[in-house]
Coordinates of C-alpha atoms and ligand atoms in Angstrom, one line a residue:
Chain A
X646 CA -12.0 18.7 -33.9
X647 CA -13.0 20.5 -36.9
X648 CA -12.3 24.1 -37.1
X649 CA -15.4 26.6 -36.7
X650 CA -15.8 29.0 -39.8
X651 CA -18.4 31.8 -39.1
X652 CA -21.2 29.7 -38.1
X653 CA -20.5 26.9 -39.6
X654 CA -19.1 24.1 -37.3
X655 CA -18.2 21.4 -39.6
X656 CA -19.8 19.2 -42.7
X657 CA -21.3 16.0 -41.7
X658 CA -22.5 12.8 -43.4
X659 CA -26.2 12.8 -43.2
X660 CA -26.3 9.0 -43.0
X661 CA -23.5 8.1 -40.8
X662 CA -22.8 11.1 -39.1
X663 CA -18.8 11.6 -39.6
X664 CA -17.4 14.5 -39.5
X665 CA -15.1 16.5 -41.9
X666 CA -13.5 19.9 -42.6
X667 CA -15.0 22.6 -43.6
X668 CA -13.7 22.0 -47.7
X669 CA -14.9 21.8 -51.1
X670 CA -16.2 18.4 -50.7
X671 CA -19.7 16.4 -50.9
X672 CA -19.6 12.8 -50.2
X673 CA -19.0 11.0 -47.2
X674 CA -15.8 8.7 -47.5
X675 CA -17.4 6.0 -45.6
X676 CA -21.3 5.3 -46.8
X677 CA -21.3 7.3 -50.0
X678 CA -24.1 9.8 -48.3
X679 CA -24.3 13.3 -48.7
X680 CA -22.6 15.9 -46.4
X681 CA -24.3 19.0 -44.9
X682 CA -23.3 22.0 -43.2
X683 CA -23.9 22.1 -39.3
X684 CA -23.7 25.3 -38.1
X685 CA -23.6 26.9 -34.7
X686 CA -27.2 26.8 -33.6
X687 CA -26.9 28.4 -29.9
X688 CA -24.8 32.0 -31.6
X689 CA -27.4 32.0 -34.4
X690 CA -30.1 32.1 -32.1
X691 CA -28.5 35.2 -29.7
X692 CA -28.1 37.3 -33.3
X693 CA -31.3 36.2 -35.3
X694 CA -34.2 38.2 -33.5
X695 CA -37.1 39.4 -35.6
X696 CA -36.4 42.9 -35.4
X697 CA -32.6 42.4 -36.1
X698 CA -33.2 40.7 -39.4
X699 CA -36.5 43.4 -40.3
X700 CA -33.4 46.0 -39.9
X701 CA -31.6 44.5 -42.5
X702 CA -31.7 45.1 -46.3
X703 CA -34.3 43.4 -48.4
X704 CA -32.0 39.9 -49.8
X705 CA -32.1 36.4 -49.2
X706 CA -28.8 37.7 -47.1
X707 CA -30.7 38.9 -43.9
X708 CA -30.7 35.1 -42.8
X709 CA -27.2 35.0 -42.8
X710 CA -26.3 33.6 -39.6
X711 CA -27.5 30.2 -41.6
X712 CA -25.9 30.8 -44.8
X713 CA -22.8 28.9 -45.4
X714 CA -20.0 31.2 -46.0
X715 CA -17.1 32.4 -43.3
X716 CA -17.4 35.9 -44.0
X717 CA -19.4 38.7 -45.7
X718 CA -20.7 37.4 -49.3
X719 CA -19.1 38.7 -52.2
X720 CA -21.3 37.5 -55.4
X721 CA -25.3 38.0 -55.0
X722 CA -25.7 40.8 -52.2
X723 CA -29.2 41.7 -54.2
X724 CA -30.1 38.5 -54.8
X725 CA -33.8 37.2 -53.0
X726 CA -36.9 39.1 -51.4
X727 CA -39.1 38.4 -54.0
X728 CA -42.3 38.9 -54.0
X729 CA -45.4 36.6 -51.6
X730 CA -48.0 37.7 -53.4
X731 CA -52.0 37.1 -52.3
X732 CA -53.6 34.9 -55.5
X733 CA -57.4 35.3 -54.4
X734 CA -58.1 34.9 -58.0
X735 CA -56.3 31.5 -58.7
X736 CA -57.6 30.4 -54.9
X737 CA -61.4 31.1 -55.8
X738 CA -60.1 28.9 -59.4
X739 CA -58.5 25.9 -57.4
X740 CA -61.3 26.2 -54.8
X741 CA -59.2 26.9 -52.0
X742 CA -59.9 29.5 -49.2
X743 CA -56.6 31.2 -49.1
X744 CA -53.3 30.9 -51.5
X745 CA -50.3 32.5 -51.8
X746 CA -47.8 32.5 -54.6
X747 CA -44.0 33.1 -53.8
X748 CA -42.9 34.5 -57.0
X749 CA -39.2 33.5 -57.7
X750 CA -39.6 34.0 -61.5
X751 CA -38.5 37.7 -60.4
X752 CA -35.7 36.9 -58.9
X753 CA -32.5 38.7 -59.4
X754 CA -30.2 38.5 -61.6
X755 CA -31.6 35.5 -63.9
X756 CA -35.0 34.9 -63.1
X757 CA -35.5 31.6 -61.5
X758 CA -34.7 30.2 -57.9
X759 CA -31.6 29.0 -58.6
X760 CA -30.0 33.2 -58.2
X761 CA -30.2 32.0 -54.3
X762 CA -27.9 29.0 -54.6
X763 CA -25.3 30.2 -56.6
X764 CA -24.5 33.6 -54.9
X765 CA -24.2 31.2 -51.8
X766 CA -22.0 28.6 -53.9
X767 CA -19.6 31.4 -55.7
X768 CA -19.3 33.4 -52.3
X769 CA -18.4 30.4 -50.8
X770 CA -16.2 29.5 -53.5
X771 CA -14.6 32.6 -53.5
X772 CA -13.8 32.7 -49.9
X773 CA -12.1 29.5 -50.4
X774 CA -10.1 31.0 -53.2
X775 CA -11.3 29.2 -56.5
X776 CA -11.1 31.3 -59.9
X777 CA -13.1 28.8 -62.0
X778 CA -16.7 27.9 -61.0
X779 CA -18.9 25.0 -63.1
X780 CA -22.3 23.6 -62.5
X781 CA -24.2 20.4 -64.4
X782 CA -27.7 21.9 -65.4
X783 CA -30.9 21.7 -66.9
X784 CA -30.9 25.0 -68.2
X785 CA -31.8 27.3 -65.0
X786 CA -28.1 26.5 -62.9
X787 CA -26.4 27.6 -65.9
X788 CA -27.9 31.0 -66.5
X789 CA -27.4 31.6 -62.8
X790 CA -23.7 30.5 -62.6
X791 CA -23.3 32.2 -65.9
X792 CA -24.5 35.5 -64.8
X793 CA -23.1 35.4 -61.4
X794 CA -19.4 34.3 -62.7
X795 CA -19.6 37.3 -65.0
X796 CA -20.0 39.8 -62.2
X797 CA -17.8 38.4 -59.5
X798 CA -15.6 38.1 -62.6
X799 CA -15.0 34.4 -62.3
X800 CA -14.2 32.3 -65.4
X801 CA -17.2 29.8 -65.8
X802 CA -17.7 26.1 -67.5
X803 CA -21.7 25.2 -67.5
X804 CA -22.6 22.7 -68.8
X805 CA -26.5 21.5 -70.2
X806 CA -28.1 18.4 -71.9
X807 CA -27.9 20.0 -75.6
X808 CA -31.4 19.8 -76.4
X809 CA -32.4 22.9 -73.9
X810 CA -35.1 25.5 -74.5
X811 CA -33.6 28.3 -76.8
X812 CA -34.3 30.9 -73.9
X813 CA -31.9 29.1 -71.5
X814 CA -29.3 28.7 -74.1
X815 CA -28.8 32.4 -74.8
X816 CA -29.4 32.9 -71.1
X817 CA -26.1 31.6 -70.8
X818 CA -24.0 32.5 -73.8
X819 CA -24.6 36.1 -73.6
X820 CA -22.6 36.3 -69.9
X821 CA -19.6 34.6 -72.5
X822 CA -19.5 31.3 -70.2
X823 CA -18.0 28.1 -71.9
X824 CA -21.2 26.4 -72.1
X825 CA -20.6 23.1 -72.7
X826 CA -24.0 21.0 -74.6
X827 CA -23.8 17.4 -73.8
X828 CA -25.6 14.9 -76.2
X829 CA -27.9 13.4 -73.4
X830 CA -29.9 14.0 -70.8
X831 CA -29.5 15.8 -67.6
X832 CA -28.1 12.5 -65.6
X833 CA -25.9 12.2 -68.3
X834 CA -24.4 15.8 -68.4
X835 CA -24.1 14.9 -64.4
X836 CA -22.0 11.6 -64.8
X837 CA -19.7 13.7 -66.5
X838 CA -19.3 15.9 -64.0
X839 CA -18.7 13.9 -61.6
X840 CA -15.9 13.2 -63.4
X841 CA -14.5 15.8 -64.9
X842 CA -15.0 17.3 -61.2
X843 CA -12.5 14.7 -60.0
X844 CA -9.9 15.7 -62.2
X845 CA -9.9 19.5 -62.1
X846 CA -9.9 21.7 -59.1
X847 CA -13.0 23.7 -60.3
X848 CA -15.5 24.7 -57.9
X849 CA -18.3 22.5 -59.4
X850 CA -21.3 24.6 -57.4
X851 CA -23.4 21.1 -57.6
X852 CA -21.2 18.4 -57.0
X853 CA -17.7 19.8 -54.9
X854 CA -20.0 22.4 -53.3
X855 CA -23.0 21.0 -53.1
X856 CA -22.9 21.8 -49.6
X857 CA -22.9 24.7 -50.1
X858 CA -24.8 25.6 -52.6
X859 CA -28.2 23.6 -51.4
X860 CA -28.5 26.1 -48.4
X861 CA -28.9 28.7 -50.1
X862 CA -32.7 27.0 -51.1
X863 CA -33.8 27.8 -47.6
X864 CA -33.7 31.3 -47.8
X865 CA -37.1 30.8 -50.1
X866 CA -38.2 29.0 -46.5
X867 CA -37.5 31.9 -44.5
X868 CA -38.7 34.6 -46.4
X869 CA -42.0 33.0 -46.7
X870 CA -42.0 32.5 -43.4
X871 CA -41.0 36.8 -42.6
X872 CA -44.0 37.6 -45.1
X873 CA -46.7 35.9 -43.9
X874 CA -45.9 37.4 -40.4
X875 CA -43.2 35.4 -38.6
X876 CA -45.2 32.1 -39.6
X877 CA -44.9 28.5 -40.9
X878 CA -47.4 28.1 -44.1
X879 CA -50.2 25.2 -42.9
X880 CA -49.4 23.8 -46.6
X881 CA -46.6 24.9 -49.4
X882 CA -46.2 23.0 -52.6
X883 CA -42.6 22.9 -54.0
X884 CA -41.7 21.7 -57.8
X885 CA -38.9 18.6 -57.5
X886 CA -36.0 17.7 -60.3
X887 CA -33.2 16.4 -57.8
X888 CA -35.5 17.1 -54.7
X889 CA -33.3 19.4 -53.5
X890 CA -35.5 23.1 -53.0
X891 CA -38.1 20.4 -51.2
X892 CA -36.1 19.3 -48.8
X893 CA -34.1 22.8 -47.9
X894 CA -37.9 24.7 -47.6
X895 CA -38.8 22.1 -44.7
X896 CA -34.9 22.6 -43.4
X897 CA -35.9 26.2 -42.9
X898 CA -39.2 25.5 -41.0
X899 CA -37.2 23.4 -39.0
X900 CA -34.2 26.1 -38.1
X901 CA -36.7 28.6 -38.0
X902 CA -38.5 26.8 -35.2
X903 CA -35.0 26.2 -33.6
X904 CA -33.7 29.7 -33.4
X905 CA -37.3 31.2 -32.1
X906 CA -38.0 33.4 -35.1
X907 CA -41.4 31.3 -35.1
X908 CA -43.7 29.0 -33.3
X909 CA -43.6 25.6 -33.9
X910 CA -47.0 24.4 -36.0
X911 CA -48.3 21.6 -37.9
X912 CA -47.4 22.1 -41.8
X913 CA -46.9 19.9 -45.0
X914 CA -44.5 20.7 -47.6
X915 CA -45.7 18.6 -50.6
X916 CA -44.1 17.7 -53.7
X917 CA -44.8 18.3 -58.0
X918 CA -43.4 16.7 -60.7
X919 CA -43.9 16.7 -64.2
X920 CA -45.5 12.7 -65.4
X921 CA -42.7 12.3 -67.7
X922 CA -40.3 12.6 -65.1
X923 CA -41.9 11.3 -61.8
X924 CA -39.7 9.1 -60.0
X925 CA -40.1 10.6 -56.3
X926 CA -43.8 11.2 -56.7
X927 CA -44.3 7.7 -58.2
X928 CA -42.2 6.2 -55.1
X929 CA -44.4 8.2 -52.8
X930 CA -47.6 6.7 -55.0
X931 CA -46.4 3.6 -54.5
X932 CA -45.4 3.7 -50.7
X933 CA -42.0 3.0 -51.6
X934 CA -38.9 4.4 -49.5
X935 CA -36.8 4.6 -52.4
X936 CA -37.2 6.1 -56.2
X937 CA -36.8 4.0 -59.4
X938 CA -34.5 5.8 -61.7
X939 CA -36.6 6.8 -64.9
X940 CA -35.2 8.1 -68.7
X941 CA -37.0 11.7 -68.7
X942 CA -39.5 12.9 -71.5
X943 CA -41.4 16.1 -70.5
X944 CA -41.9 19.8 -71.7
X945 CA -40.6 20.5 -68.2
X946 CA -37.1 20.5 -69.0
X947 CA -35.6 22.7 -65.4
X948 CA -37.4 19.4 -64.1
X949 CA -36.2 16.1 -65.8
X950 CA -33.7 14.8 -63.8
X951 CA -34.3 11.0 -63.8
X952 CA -31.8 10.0 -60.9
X953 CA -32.6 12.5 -58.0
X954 CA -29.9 13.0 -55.5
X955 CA -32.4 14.4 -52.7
X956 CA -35.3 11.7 -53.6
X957 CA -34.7 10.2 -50.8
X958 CA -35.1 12.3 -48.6
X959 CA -37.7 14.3 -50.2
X960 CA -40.3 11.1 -49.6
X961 CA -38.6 11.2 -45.8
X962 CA -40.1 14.5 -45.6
X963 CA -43.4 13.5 -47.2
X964 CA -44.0 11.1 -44.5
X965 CA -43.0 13.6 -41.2
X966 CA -44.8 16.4 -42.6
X967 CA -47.7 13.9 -44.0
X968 CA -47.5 15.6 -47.0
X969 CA -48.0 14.2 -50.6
X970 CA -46.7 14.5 -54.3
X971 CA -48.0 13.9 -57.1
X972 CA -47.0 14.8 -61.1
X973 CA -48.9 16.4 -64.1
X974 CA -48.9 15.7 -67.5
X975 CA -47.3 18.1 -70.4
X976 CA -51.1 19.3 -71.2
X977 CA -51.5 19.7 -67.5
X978 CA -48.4 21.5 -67.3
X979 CA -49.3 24.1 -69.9
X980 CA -53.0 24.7 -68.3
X981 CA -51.1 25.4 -65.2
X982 CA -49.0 28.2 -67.0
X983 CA -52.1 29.8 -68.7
X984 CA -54.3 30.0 -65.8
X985 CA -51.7 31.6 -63.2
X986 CA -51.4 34.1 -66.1
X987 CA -54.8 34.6 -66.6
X988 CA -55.8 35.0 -63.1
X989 CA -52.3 36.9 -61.3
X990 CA -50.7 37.8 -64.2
X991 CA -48.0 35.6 -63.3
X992 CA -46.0 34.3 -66.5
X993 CA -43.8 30.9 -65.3
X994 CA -41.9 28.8 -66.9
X995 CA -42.8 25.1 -66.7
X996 CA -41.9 24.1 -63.7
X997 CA -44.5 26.4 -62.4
X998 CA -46.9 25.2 -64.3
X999 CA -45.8 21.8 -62.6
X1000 CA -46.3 23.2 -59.0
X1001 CA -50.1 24.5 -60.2
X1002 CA -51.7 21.7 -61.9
X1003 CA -50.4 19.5 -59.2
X1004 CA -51.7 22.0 -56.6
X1005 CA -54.9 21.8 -58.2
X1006 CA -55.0 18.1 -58.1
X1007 CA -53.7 17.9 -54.2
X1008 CA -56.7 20.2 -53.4
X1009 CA -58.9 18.5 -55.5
X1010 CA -57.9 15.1 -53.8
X1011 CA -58.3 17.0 -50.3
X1012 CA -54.6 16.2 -49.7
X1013 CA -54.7 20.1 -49.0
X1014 CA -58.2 20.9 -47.3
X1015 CA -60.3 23.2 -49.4
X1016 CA -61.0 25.4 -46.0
X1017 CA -56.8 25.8 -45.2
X1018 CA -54.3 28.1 -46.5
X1019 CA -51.3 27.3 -49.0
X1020 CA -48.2 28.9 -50.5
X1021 CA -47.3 27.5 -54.2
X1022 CA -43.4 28.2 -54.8
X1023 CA -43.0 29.7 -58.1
X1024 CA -39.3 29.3 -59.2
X1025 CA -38.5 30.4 -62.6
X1026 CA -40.1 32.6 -65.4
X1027 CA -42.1 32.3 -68.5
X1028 CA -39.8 34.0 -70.8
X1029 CA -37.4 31.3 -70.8
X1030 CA -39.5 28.6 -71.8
X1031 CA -41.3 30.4 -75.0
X1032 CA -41.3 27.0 -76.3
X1033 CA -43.7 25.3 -74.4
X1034 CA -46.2 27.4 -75.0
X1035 CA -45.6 29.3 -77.8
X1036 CA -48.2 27.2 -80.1
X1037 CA -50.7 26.9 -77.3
X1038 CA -51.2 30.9 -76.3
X1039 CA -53.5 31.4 -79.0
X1040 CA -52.7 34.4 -81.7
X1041 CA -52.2 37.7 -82.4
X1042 CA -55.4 39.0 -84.7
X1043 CA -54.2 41.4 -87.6
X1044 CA -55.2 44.5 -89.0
X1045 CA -54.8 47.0 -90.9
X1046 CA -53.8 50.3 -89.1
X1047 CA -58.0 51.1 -90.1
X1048 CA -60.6 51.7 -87.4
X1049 CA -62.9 50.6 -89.7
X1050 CA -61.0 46.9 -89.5
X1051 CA -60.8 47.2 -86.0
X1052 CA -64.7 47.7 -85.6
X1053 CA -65.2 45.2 -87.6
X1054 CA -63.9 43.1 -85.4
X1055 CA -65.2 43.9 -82.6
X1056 CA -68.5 43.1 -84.3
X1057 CA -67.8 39.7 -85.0
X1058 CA -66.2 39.2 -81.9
X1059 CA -70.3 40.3 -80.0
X1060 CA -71.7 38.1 -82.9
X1061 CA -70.1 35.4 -81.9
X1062 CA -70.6 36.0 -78.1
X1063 CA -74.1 36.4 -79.0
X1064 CA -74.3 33.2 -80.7
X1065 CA -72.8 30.3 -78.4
X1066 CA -74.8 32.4 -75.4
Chain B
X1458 CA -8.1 -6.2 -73.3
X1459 CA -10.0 -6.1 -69.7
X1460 CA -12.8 -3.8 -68.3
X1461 CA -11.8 -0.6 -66.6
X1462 CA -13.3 0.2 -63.8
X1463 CA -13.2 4.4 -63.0
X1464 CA -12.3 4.9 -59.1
X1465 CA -14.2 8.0 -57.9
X1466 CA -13.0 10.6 -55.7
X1467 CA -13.7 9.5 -52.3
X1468 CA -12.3 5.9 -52.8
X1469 CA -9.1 6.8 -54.2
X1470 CA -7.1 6.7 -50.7
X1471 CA -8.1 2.6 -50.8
X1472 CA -6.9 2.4 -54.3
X1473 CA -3.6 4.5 -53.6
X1474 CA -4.9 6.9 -55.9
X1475 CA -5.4 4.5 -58.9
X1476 CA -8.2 6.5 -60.6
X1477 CA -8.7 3.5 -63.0
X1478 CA -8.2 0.1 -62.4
X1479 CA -8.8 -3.3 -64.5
X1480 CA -10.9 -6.4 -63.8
X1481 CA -11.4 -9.6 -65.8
X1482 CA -14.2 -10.2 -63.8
X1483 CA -17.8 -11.1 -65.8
X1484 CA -20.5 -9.1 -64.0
X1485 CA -20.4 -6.2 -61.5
X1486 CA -21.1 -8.3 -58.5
X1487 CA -18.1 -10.4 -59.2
X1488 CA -15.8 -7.1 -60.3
X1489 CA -16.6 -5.9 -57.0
X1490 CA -15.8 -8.9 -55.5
X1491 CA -12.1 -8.6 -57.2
X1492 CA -11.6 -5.0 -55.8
X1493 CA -12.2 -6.6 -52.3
X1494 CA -9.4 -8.8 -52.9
X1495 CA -6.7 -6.2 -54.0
X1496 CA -8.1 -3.2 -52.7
X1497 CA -9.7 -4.4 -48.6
X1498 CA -12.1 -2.0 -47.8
X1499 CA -13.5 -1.5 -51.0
X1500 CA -16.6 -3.7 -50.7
X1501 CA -18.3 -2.2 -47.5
X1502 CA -17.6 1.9 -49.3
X1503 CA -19.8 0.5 -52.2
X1504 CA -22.4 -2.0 -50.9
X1505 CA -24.8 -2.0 -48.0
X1506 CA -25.5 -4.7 -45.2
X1507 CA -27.8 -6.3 -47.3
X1508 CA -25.4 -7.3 -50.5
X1509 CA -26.5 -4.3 -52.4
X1510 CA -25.4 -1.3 -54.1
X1511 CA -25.8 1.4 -51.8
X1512 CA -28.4 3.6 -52.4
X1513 CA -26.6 6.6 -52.6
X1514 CA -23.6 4.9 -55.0
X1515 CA -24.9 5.0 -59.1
X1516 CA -22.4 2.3 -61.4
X1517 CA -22.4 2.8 -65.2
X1518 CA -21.5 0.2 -67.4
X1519 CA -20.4 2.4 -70.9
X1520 CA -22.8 5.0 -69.7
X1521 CA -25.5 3.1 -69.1
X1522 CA -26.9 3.3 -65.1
X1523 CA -27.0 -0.9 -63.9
X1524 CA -30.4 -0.2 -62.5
X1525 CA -31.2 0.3 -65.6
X1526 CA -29.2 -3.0 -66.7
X1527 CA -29.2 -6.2 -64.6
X1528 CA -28.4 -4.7 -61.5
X1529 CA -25.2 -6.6 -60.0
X1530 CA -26.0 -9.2 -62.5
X1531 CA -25.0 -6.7 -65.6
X1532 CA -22.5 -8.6 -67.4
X1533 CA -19.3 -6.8 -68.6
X1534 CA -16.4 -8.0 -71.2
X1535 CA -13.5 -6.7 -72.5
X1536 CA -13.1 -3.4 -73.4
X1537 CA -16.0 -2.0 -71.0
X1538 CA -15.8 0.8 -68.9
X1539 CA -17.6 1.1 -65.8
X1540 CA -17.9 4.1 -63.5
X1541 CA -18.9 4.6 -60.3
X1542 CA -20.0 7.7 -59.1
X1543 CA -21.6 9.0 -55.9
X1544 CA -25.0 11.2 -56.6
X1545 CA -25.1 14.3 -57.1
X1546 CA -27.4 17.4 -57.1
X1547 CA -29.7 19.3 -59.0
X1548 CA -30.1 22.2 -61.0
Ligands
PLP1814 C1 -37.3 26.5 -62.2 C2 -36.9 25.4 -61.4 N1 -37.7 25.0 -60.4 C3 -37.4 23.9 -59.6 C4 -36.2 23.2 -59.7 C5 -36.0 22.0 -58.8 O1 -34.8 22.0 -58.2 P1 -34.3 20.9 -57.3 O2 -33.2 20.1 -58.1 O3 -33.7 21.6 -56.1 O4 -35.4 19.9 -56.9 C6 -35.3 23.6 -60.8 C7 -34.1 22.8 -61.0 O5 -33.3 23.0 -61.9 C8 -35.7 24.7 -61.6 O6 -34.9 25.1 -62.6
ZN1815 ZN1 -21.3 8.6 -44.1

């Protein structure tokens, strides 16, 4: 018997099923597959009633009860709660009767998604008493763990394929983190650390606490679910590099349904990836069970992981929740960015601009039905990726400080309305 | 000089905590095969019912993923170094 922490029961392989303690640990000894945290379902449910968790205050931390840590968190109390904001102007654009946009580019402290899984990881991995935390990213991880480890006043070793947006570098160097620039891609950068993981006792948030860590993805789930009223969206669209946010959002929908805080209702949670790196949508395109590994070349950088861990079982999920995925080119990608911009005033980075050009093709396709309702998962900001757009945003006109300049301009701007009318 | 072959984590209590061990074996299939012999138990961690490399278990051969290579066939000589490492997640 494994001892209980919290909620948490025990971590179990998800292909085999065996059991082990509740450690820093992520791969089952037997089969190779990935362990998860099982928690305490039936004590969940007695504490987890709407109005308990309404009481609460406004963080990914109201859902506790299935968060993996023993006792209170330590490192990202504020983090979560973002915003589900009502896009009638980018629905009427896509031509869909009713879209909503769960804006995780303001999330605290460093703007992406990823705030949710490292305040789970480093509470976690403070509870268990590690001083040094690490991550393998692709640019979004790193700011996080950087940021994070600063404030809990952990020492921290990210560590980033080295030819990263500028934004994301300086994102991680100004919290003073060794960051660590790898000459090669993401899967690369990852190899490593599985091996430098097996030599020091770090707290690697993504490979020795992975975990960990991934749970904190479905607190996106369940806040979606609290703002559209206590229910399951008929259809969300989630961006993919390992998989991992995919398969968490349905994991939520799932415990949601289990601990009664809604009622149990047909929904899809599909999948975006950038063309350049594709492999679980081109599986799923394919009717393949199983992802070819791919060499990644896309503008969508938080994205290109060629080997996904969660692949898997993101095209598992695909098939229960007869879902679909699909991938958008680099021009795509950029059209997506621009026109959440021009009609929410939204600025994303890529990997939003991923989830709305291939949101725009699912509905298109009628994968989503034009006359249904969908949530696109927006999970890190603009600012960070000035690169991929920064030659495609058009410029800045100049003037002299003259209002005669400035009239002038205006003139020529109606003169040339006038003439392509 | 033979090819060393990195022993990951998880496996290390079958190869009483060798973290790196040497083959002269000629292709991954066949260096697999020699852990078997030395190290019983070995085999079934990395390969599935069918003969193949588990889904969930990535080998390098100096770096490079074998799926990327030949697959089990990927030859190796002297002075490789091959890894094998469980997957691992995102970010
Ligand atoms: C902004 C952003 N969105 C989505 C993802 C996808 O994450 P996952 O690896 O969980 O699929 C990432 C991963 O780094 C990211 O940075
Ligand atoms: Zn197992």
């Amino acid at each position: 018997m494994v001892e209980q922490q919290g909620y948490m029961k025990a971590l179990c392989c998800r292909e085999c099923g065996e059991e082990y303690p509740l450690e820093a640990r992520h791969v089952c000894e037997l089969c190779f597959g990935p362990l998860e945290v099982v928690y305490d379902y039936e004590a969940a449910k007695r504490k987890m009633t709407r109005q308990t968790i309404e009481g609460r205050p406004q963080s990914m931390w109201r859902y506790a009860e299935l968060l993996p840590v023993a006792g209170e968190p330590t490192v990202g109390r504020e983090v979560g709660f973002t915003p589900l904001v009502k896009a009638d102007r980018l629905a009427k654009r896509l031509g869909i009767r009713e879209l909503w946009i769960k804006n995780d580019a303001v999330n605290y402290p460093t703007l992406s998604f990823k705030d949710r899984v490292v305040s789970v990881a480093l509470s976690r991995a403070r509870e268990m008493g590690f001083e040094v935390v690490a991550c393998a990213s692709t640019g979004n991880l790193a700011n996080s763990v950087a940021a994070n480890a600063a404030s809990a006043g952990l020492t921290a070793f990210v560590f980033i394929p080295n030819d990263l947006e500028k934004g994301k570098v300086v994102n991680s160097l100004i919290y003073n983190a060794n960051v660590i620039g790898i000459k090669g891609h993401y899967d690369e950068v990852n190899r490593l650390c599985a091996e430098i993981a097996g030599k020091h006792n770090w707290a690697f948030v993504n490979v020795n606490m992975r975990p960990y860590y991934a749970e904190g993805s479905k607190t996106q789930g369940f806040e979606i679910m609290e703002q559209l009223g206590w229910k399951i969206p008929r259809h969300t669209v989630v961006p993919m590099a390992s998989g991992s946010l995919l398969t968490k959002i349905h994991k939520s929908y799932q415990e949601a349904v289990k601990v009664g805080l809604v009622e149990e209702s047909e929904y899809s949670v599909h999948g975006a990836q950038a063309t350049g790196c594709s492999p679980i949508s081109q599986a799923f395109k394919q009717g393949q069970d199983f992802f070819k590994p791919v060499k990644p070349d896309t503008i969508a950088k938080s994205l290109a992981i060629g080997t996904p861990a969660d692949g898997f079982y993101a095209l598992k999920v695909f098939k229960e929740t007869a879902a679909a995925s699909d991938d958008v080119t680099d021009d795509e990608i950029r059209e997506g960015i621009k026109l959440l911009a021009e009609t929410e005033g939204i600025f994303a980075e890529t990997a939003g601009g991923v989830t709305v050009g291939v949101a725009k093709k699912l509905i298109a396709s009628g994968a989503i039905p034009a006359d249904d309702s969908a949530v696109l998962c927006i999970t890190g900001n603009g600012l960070k990726t000035l690169d991929a757009v920064e030659n495609h945003a058009g410029s800045t006109r100049e003037i002299a400080p003259s209002l005669r300049e400035f009239e002038s301009l205006l003139d020529s701007d109606k003169e040339l309305a006038a003439a392509t009318q | 000089m033979p090819v060393n072959i990195r022993i990951p984590t998880p496996l290390r209590k079958l190869t009483h905590d060798e973290e790196v061990v040497e083959t002269s074996a000629e292709n991954i299939g066949q260096a697999i095969a020699d852990l078997e012999t030395r190290y019983p138990g070995i085999e079934e961690r990395l390969l599935d019912e069918s003969g193949e490399v588990r889904r969930f278990v990535n080998v390098y051969v100096n770096e490079e993923d074998i799926r990327f290579l030949d697959n089990k066939d990927t030859a190796i000589k002297d002075g490789d170094e091959v890894s094998i490492i469980p997957a691992i997640a995102g970010g």
